Each structure stands twice: as structure tokens, then as C-alpha cells.
mmCIF file of C-alpha atoms in Angstrom:
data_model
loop_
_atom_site.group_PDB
_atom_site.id
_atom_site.type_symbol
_atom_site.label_atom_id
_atom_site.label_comp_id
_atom_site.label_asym_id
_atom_site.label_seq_id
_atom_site.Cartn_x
_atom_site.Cartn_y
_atom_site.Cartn_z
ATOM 1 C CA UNK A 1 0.000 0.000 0.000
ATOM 2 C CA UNK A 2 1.245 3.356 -0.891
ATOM 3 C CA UNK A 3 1.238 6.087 1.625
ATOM 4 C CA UNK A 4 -0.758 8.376 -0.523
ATOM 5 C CA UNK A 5 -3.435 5.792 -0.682
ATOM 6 C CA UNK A 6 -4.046 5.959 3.598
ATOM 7 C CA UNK A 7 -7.259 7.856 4.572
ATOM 8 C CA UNK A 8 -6.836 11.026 6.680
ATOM 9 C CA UNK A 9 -5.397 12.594 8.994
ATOM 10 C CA UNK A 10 -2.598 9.375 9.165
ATOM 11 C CA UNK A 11 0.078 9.469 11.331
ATOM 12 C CA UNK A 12 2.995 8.399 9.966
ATOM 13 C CA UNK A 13 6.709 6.776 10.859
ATOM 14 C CA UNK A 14 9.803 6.397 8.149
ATOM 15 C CA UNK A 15 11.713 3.580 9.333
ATOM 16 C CA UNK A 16 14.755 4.384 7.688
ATOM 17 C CA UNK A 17 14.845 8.166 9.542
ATOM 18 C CA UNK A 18 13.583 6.492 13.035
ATOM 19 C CA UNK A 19 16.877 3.912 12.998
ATOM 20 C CA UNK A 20 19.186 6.241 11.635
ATOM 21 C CA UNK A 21 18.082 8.666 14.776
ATOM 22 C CA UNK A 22 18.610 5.865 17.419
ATOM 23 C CA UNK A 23 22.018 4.582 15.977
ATOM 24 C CA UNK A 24 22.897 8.265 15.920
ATOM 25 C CA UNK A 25 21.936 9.030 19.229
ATOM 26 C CA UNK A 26 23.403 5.615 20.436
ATOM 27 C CA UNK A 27 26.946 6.715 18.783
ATOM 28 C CA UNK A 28 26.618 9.867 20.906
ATOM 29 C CA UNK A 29 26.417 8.427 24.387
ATOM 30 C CA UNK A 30 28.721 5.175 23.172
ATOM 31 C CA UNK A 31 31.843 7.200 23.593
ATOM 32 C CA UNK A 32 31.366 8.665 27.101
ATOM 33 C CA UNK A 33 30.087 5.366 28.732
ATOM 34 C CA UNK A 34 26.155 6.510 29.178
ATOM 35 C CA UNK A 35 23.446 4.549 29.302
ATOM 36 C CA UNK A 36 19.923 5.847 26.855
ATOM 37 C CA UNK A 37 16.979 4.602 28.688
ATOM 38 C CA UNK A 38 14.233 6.501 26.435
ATOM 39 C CA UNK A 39 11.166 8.312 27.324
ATOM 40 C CA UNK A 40 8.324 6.259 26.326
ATOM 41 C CA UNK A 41 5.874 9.753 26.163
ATOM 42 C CA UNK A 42 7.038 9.919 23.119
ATOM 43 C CA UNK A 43 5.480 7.638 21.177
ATOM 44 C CA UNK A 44 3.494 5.483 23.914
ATOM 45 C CA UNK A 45 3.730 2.250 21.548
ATOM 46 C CA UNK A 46 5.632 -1.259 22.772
ATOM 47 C CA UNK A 47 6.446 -2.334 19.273
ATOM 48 C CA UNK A 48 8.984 1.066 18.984
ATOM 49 C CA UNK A 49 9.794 0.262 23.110
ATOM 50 C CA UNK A 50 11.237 -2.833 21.393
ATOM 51 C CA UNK A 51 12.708 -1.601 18.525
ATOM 52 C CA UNK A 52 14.938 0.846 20.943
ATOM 53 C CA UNK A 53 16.081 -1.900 22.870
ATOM 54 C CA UNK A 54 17.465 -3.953 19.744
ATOM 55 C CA UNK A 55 18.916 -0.676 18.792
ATOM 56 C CA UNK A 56 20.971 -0.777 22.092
ATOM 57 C CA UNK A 57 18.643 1.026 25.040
ATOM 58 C CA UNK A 58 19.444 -0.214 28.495
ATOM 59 C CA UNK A 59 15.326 -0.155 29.665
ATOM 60 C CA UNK A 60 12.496 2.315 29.444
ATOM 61 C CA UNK A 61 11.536 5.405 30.968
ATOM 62 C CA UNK A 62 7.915 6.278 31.172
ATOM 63 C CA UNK A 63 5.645 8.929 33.264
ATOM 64 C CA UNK A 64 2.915 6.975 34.850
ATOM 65 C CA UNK A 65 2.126 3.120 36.268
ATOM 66 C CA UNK A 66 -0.361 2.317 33.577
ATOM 67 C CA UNK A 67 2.223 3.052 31.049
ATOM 68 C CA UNK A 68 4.750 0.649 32.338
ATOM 69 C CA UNK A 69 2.193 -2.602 32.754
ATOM 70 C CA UNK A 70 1.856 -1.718 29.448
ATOM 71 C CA UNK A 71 5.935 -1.919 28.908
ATOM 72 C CA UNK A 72 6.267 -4.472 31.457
ATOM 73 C CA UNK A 73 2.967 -6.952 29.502
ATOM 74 C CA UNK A 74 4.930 -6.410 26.416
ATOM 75 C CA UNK A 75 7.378 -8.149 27.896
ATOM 76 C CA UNK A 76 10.132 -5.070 28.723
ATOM 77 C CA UNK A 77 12.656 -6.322 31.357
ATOM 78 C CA UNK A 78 13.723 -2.690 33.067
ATOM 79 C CA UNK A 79 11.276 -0.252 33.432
ATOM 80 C CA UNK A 80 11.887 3.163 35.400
ATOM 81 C CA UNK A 81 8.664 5.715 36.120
ATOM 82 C CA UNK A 82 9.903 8.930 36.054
ATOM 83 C CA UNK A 83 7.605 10.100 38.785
ATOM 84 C CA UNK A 84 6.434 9.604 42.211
ATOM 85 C CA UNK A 85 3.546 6.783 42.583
ATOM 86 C CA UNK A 86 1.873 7.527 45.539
ATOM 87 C CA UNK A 87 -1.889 6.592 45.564
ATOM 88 C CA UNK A 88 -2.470 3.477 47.986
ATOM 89 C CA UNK A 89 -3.708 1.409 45.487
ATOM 90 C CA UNK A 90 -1.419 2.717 42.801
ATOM 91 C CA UNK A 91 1.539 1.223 45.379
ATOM 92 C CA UNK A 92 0.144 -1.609 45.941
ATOM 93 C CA UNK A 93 -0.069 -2.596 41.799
ATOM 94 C CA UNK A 94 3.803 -1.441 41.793
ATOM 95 C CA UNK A 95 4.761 -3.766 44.585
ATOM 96 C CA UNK A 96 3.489 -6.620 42.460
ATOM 97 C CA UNK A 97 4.725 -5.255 39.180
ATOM 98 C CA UNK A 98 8.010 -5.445 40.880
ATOM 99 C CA UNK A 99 8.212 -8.855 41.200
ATOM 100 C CA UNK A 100 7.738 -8.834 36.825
ATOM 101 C CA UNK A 101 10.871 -7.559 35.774
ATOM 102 C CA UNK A 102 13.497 -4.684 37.325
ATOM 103 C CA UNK A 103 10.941 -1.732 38.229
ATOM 104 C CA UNK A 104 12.231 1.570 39.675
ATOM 105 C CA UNK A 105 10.214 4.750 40.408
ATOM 106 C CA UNK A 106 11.325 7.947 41.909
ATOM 107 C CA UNK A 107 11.208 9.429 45.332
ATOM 108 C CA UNK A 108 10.987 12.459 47.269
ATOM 109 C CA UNK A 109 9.477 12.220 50.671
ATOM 110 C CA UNK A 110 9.704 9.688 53.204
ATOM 111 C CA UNK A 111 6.046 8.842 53.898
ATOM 112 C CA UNK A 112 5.930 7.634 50.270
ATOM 113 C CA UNK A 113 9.220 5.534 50.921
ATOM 114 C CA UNK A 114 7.400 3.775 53.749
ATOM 115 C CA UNK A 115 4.194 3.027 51.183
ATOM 116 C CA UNK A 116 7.110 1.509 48.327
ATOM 117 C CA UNK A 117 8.639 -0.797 51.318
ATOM 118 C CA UNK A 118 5.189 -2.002 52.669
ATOM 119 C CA UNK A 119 4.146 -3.080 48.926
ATOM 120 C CA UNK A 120 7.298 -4.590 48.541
ATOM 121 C CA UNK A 121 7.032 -6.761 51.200
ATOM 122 C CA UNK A 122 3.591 -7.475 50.541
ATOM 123 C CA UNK A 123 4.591 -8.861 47.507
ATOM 124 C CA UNK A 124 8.085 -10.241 48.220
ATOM 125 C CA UNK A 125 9.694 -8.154 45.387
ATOM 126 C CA UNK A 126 12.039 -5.289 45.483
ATOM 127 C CA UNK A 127 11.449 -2.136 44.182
ATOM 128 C CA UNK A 128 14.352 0.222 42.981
ATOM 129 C CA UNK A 129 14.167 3.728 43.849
ATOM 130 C CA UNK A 130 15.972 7.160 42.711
ATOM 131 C CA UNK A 131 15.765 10.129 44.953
ATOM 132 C CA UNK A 132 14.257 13.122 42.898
ATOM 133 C CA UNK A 133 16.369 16.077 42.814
ATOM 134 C CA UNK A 134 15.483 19.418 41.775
ATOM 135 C CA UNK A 135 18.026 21.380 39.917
ATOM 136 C CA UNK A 136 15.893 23.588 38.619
ATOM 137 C CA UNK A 137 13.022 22.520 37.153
ATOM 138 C CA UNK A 138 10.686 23.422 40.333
ATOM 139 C CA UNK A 139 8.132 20.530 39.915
ATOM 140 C CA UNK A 140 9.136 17.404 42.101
ATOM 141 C CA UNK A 141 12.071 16.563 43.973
ATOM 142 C CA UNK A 142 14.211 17.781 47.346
ATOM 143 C CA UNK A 143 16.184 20.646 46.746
ATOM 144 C CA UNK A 144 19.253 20.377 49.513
ATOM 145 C CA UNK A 145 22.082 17.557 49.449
ATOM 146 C CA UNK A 146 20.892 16.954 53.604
ATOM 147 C CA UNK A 147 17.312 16.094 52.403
ATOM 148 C CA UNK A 148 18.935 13.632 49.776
ATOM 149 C CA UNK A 149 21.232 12.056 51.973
ATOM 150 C CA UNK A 150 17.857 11.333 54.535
ATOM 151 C CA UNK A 151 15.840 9.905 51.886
ATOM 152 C CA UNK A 152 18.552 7.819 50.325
ATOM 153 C CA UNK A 153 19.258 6.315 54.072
ATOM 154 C CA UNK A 154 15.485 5.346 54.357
ATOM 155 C CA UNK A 155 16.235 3.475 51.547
ATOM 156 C CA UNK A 156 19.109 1.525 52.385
ATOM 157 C CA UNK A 157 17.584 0.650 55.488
ATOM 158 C CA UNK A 158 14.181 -0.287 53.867
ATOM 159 C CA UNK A 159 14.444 -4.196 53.061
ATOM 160 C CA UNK A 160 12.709 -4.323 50.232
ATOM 161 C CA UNK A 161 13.952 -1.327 48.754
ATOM 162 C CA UNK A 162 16.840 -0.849 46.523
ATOM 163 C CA UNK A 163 18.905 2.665 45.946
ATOM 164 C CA UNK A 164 19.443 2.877 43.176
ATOM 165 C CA UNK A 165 20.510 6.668 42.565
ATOM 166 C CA UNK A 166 19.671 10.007 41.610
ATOM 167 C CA UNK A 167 17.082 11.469 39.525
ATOM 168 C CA UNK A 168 18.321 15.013 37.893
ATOM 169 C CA UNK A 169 16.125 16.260 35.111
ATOM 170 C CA UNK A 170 16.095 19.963 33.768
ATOM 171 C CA UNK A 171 13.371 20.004 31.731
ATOM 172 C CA UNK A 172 13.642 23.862 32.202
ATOM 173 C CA UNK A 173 16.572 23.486 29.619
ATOM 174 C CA UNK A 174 14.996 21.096 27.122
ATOM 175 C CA UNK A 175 13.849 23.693 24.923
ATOM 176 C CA UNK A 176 16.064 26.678 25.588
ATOM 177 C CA UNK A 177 16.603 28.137 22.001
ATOM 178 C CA UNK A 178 19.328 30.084 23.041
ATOM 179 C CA UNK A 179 22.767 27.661 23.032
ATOM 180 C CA UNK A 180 24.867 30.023 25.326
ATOM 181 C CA UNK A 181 22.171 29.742 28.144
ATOM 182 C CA UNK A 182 21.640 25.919 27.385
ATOM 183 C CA UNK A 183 25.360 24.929 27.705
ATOM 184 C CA UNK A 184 25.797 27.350 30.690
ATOM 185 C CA UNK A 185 23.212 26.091 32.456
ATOM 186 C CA UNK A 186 23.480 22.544 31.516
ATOM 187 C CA UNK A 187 27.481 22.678 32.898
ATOM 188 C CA UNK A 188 26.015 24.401 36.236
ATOM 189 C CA UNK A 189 23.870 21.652 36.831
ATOM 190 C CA UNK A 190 26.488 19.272 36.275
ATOM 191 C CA UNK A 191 28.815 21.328 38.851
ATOM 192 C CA UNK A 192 25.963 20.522 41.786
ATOM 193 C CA UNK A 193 25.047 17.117 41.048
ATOM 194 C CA UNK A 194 29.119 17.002 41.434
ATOM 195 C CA UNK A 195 28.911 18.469 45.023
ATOM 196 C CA UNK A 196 25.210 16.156 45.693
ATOM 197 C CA UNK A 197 28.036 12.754 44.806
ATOM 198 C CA UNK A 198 30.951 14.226 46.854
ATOM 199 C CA UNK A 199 28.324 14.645 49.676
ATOM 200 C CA UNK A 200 27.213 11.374 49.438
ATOM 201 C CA UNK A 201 30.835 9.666 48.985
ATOM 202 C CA UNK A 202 31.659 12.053 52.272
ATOM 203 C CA UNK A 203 28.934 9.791 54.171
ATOM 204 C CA UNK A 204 29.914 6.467 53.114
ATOM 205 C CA UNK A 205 27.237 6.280 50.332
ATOM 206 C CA UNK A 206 27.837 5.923 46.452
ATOM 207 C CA UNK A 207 25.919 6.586 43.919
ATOM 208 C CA UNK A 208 25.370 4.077 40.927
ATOM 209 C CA UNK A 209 23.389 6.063 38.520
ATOM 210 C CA UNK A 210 22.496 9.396 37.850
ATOM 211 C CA UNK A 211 19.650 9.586 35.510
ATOM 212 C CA UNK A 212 18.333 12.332 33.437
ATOM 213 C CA UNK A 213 18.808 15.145 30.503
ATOM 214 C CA UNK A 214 16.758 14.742 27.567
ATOM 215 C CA UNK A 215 16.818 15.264 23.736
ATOM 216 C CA UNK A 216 17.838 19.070 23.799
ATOM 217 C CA UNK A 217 20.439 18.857 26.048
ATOM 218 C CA UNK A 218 22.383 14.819 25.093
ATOM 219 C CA UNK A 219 25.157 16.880 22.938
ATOM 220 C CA UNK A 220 26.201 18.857 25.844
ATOM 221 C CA UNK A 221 27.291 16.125 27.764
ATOM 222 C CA UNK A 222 31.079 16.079 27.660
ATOM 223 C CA UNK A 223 33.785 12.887 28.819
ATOM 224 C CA UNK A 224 33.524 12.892 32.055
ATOM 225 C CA UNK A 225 30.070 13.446 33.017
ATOM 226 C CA UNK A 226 27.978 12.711 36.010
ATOM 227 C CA UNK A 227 25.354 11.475 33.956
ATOM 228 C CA UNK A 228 24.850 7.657 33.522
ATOM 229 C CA UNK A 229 21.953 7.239 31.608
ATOM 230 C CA UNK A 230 19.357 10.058 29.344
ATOM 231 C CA UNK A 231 16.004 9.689 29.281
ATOM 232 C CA UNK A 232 15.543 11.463 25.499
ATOM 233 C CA UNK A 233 12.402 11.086 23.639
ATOM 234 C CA UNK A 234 11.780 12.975 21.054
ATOM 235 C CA UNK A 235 15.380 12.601 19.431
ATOM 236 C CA UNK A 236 13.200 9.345 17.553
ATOM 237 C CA UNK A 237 10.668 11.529 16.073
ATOM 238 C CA UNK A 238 11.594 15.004 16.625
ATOM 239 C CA UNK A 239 8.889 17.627 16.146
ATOM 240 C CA UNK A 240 8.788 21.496 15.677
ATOM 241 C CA UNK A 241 10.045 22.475 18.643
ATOM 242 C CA UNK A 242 13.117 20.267 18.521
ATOM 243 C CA UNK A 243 13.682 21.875 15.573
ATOM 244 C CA UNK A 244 14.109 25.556 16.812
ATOM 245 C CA UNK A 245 16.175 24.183 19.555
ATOM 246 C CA UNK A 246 18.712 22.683 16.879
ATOM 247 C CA UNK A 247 18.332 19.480 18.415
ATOM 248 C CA UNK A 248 20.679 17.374 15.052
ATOM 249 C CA UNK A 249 17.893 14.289 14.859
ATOM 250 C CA UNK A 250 15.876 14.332 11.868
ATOM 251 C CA UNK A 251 12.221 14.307 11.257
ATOM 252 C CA UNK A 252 10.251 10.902 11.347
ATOM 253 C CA UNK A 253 7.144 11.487 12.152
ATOM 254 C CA UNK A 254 4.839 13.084 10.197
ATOM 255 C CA UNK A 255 0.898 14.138 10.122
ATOM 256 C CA UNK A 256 -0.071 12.957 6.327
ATOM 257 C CA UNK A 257 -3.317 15.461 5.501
ATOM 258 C CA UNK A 258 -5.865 15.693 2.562
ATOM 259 C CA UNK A 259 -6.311 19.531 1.116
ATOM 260 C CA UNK A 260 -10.151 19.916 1.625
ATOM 261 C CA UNK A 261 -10.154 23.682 0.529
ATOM 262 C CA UNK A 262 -8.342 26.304 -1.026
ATOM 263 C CA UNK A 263 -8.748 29.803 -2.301
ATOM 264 C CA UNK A 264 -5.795 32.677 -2.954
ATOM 265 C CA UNK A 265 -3.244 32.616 -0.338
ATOM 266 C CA UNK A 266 -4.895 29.918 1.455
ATOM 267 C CA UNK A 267 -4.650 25.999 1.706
ATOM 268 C CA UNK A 268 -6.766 24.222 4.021
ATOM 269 C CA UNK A 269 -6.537 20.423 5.201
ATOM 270 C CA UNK A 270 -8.401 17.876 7.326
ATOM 271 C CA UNK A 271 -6.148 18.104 10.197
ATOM 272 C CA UNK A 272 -7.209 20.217 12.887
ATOM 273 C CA UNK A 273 -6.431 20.715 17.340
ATOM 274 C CA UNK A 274 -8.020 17.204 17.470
ATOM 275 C CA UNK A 275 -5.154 15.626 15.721
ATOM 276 C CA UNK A 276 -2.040 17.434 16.473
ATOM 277 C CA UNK A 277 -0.484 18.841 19.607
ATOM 278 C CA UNK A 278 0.151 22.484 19.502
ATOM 279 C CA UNK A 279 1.062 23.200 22.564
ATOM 280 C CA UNK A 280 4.866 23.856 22.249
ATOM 281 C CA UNK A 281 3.470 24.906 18.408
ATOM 282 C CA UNK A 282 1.371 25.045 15.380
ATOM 283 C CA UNK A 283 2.718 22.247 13.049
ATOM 284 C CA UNK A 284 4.667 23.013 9.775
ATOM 285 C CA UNK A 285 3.501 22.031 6.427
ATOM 286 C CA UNK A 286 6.381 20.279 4.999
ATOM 287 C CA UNK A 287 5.810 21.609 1.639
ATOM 288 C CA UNK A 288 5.771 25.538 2.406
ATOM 289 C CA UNK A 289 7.746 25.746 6.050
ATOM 290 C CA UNK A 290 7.722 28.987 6.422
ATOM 291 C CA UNK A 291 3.728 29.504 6.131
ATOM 292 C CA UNK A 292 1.876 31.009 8.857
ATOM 293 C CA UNK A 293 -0.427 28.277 10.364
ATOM 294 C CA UNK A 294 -3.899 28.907 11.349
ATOM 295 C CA UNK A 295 -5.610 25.882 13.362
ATOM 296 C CA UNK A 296 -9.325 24.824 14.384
ATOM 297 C CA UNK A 297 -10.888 21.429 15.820
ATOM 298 C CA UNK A 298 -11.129 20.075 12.334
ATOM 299 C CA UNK A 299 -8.433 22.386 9.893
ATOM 300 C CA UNK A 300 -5.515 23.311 9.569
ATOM 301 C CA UNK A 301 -4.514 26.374 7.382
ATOM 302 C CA UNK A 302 -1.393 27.360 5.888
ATOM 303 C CA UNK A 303 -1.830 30.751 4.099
ATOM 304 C CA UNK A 304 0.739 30.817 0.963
ATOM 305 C CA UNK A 305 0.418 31.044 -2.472
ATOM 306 C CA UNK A 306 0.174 27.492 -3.550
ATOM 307 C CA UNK A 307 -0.588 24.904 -7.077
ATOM 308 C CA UNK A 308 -2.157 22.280 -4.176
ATOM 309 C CA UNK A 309 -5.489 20.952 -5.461
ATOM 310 C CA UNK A 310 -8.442 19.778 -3.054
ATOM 311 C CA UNK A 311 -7.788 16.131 -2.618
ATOM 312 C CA UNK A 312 -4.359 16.108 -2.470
ATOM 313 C CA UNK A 313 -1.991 14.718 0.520
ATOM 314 C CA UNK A 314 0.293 16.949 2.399
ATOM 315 C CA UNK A 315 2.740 16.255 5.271
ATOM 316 C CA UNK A 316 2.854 18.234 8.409
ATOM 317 C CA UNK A 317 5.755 18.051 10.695
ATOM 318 C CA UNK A 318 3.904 18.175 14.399
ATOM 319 C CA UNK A 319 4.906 21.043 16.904
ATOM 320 C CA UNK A 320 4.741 18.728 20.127
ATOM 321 C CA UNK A 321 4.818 14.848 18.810
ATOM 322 C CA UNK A 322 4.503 13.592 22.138
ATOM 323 C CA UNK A 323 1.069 15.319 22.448
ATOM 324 C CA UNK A 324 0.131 14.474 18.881
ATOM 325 C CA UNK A 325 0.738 10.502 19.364
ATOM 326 C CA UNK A 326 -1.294 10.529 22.155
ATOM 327 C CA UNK A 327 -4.462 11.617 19.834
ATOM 328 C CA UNK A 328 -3.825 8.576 17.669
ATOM 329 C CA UNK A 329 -4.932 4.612 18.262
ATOM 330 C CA UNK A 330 -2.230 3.564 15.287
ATOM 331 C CA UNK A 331 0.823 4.443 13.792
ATOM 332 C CA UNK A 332 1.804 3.190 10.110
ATOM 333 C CA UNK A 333 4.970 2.696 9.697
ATOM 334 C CA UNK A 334 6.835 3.195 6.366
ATOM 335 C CA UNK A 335 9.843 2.645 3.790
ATOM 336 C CA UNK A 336 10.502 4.321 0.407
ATOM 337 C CA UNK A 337 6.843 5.590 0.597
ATOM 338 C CA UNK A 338 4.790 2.112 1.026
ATOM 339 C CA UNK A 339 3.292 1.346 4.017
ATOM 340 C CA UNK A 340 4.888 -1.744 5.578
ATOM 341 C CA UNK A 341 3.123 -2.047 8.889
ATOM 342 C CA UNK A 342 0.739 -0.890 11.308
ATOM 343 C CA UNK A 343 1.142 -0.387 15.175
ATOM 344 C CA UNK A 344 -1.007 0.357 17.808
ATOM 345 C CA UNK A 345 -0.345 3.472 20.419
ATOM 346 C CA UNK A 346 -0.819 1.139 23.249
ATOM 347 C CA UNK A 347 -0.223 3.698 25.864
ATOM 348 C CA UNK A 348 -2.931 5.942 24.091
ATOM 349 C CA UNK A 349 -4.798 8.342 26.963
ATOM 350 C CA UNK A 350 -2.649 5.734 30.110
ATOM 351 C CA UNK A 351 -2.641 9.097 32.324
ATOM 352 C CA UNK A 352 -2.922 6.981 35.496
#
């Protein structure tokens, strides 16, 4: 099946760009000895969880619980959720989910340290933790090296529990357009989760991974850095905002769209707010990039002079792709324009 022949909107993968992104980012980390444990957000779909582990991941990241029994079902051996998991029942499910394959989940007060050691024992499994650490990202996580050093001693002494290290991400930097600020930053963070380990080491306690960064901020890490393993996404897909960032992955994913109008200085499509995420930006029409983009529930409008006729298929590079996947129950992926399978999002609308 040819692409052109899919009904729309369609959102599609090219193979050959999605590989050459993870052996690229793969030969970036290679060198300095870190670990890529990708974001599942991204793309929310086991088959690709897969495909990045034959292409050399360590495990998975995701955000919530439902996303990793969806990892761990699929038969993913080391899953980390990027986020505390604090609901009672919530717990409970992790404690057993535990005992499926090497589970981890981050950390940040102590009550929720004693919930992760009761499950654990209910269950007889172990469950690893990282203690959150804010370096400036101002959503979860302790802010001094003292409240770090507490939390990681609750979980040594918790028998069921496993330390496993730090969580460190600045998502504040992820899309910083501006390089000077990004690498400044970036090294400044490095500098304190530098004092955080010499803290630790100064108490008897090391530290065996320090987990973290993301796609806009993998090529600033240097020989030598405190990092152990990135949690990129979007470096698979990339998207519009990645792009103003100068992030070096190239586009894979793209929004295929039938032109259902147009009039002078206007083309219209069938692709509208309900099928791609705009908030980090409207979506750029592959064809004319530098159009102005106009968007409803249903449409999407580029206003340009254009020769497109009504009926015909246009691509749109998505502004957020982890948003737009997340409006779609399938993916189709492709080579050298034919359509050579179809995957589901299996992690569609998991928020829990």
C-alpha cells in the first residue's frame, strides 16, 4: 500500500529516519560510557519500546504506572517511572509489578518511601528507587544535598527497597533556544550534582546512577560526566520544537493530511487541534515551512500562495509529537513511501 493511498489525517513513521536517529543518538552516548533509557511519552507504543532496545537502550523510561504494565505486559525487562507513585492502590499494583521484571520509580518524601517498602514486602519483590532532585526545574524533587542524603538512608535501610541513585532532570533546559544559556546552564547543573556525589561519597554512600537530561540537552554532555543514563524522547521523532532548539535528529514522524479547501493565499486540510499537539506549536507544512499556520478542531490552514489541489496529501511536521501521538490509536509505519506495517499506540490516553 502506498502512503498516498491511507485515509486522513494518518500518522505516519519512516523507518529508515527512526533507525538512523537511534544509531545516531546511540553513537553519541557510546563514547562517554552513558546509558539511553528513552522516554516512552514519546510515542506510547511497545512495538517502537522494542525496537529501541534492539537498537541498544538499556530499559524504558515512562511517566505513569499504567504506562509501564503496558511496557512491562509487552514483555520489557527494566522499566523506570519517572515520577512519584503515591496513591495506595497505585503502590500496591507497583509492589506486584516489581516482582515482573526490574521496576524503579522515583522518590521524594519519606512517607511515600514507607508506602514503596510495605508493597514490597507485601509482595516479596524489590522495588528500585531514585531520589528526585530538583536542579531547577521546580516541579518534584528535594532541593538540599541533607534532604537527599535522609531519603537515600530510608532506603538503604528499607528491606525491600533498593537505591538505586539520583534522579536530575532539567526540563527547564529542554527547549532553551538560546545555546549560550543551554550549555551554561546545563554545565552548572552538572557542577551541583558534582557536590550532591561528593556529599554522598563524604557519608559512606555511592551513587550508581544518575539519571536524566533529555533530547535538547544529550550533545552537551562532555567525557567525564555525572550522567549515567538520558532519558531522550523525542530525538526518535523530533517535532517542531526540537527543531528551533537545533536538536541534530531528523524528522520521522509526520501528520499525512488531505487539502479539503483552497482559495488565494490559502490551503486548508483535514487536520485540525483534534489531531495534532500544539502546545509547544502550530505544526509546519512540509511543503511551504515557512507559512503562517492557522488551526481549528477540524483544519488546519497554511496561508501561501500554492498549485495544491483539493484532494491532495500533504505532510505536516507536528509542533509537540509527544502530544500528537497521544491523539492517535495507530501508527503506520513506512519505507521508500509504502506502508509496511501498522502499530497500535498502546499507551494511548494511560494518564494513570
Amino acid at each position: 500500500m502506498l502512503v498516498s493511498q491511507l485515509e486522513t489525517p494518518a500518522l505516519i513513521v519512516d523507518l529508515d529516519v527512526l533507525e538512523q536517529n537511534q544509531r545516531r543518538m546511540m553513537e553519541l552516548l557510546r563514547p562517554l560510557g552513558v546509558a539511553l533509557r528513552p522516554h516512552y511519552k514519546s510515542h506510547k507504543c511497545t512495538a517502537i519500546a522494542h525496537m529501541q532496545i534492539a537498537g541498544g537502550a538499556k530499559g524504558i523510561t515512562c511517566a505513569k504506572l499504567s504506562e509501564a504494565e503496558d511496557l512491562i505486559q509487552s514483555g520489557i525487562e527494566d522499566v523506570l517511572i519517572a515520577n512519584q507513585v503515591v496513591e495506595p492502590a497505585k503502590v500496591m499494583r507497583l509492589g506486584y509489578l516489581a516482582g515482573c521484571c526490574r521496576l524503579s520509580v522515583c522518590v521524594d518524601t519519606l512517607e511515600n518511601i514507607r508506602q514503596l517498602e510495605a508493597a514490597a514486602a507485601a509482595f516479596g519483590s524489590t522495588i528500585h528507587c531514585l531520589v528526585e532532585y530538583d536542579i531547577g526545574m521546580r516541579r518534584c524533587g528535594i532541593t538540599t544535598v541533607e534532604e537527599a542524603l535522609v531519603l537515600t538512608k530510608a532506603i538503604l535501610d528499607a528491606p525491600h527497597l533498593s537505591f538505586m541513585g539520583i534522579q536530575a532532570y532539567a526540563g527547564q533546559l529542554s527547549h532553551e533556544e538560546d545555546f549560550g544559556v543551554r550549555s551554561g546552564e546545563a554545565a552548572k547543573f552538572e557542577g551541583q550534582l558534582r557536590e550532591l556525589l561528593s556529599f554522598f561519597r563524604e557519608n559512606g554512600v555511592e551513587v550508581a546512577e544518575v539519571s536524566g537530561a533529555s533530547t535538547g540537552t544529550v550533545e552537551l554532555r562532555k567525557e567525564g560526566t555525572v550522567y549515567t543514563e538520558v532519558q531522550a524522547g523525542t530525538y526518535l521523532f523530533m517535532d517542531g520544537a526540537y527543531d528551533r532548539v537545533g536538536a541534530g535528529f531528523e524528522h520521522s514522524l509526520f501528520l499525512l493530511s488531505t487539502v479539503v479547501s483552497t482559495t488565494e493565499g490559502r490551503v486548508v486540510c483535514d487536520a485540525g487541534l483534534k489531531t495534532l499537539g500544539t502546545d509547544q506549536g502550530a505544526p509546519v507544512f512540509v511543503d511551504f515551512p515557512t507559512a503562517p499556520v492557522n488551526m481549528s478542531e477540524e483544519h488546519c490552514t497554511a496561508h501561501c500562495e500554492s498549485h495544491c489541489k483539493v484532494g491532495e496529501k500533504l505532510m505536516l511536521i507536528p509542533g509537540h509529537c509527544c502530544t500528537t501521538v497521544n491523539l492517535f490509536d495507530q501508527l503506520y509505519l513506512v519505507r521508500g513511501g509504502r506502508v509496511v506495517d501498522r502499530v497500535p499506540v498502546t499507551s494511548r490516553g494511560k494518564s494513570r
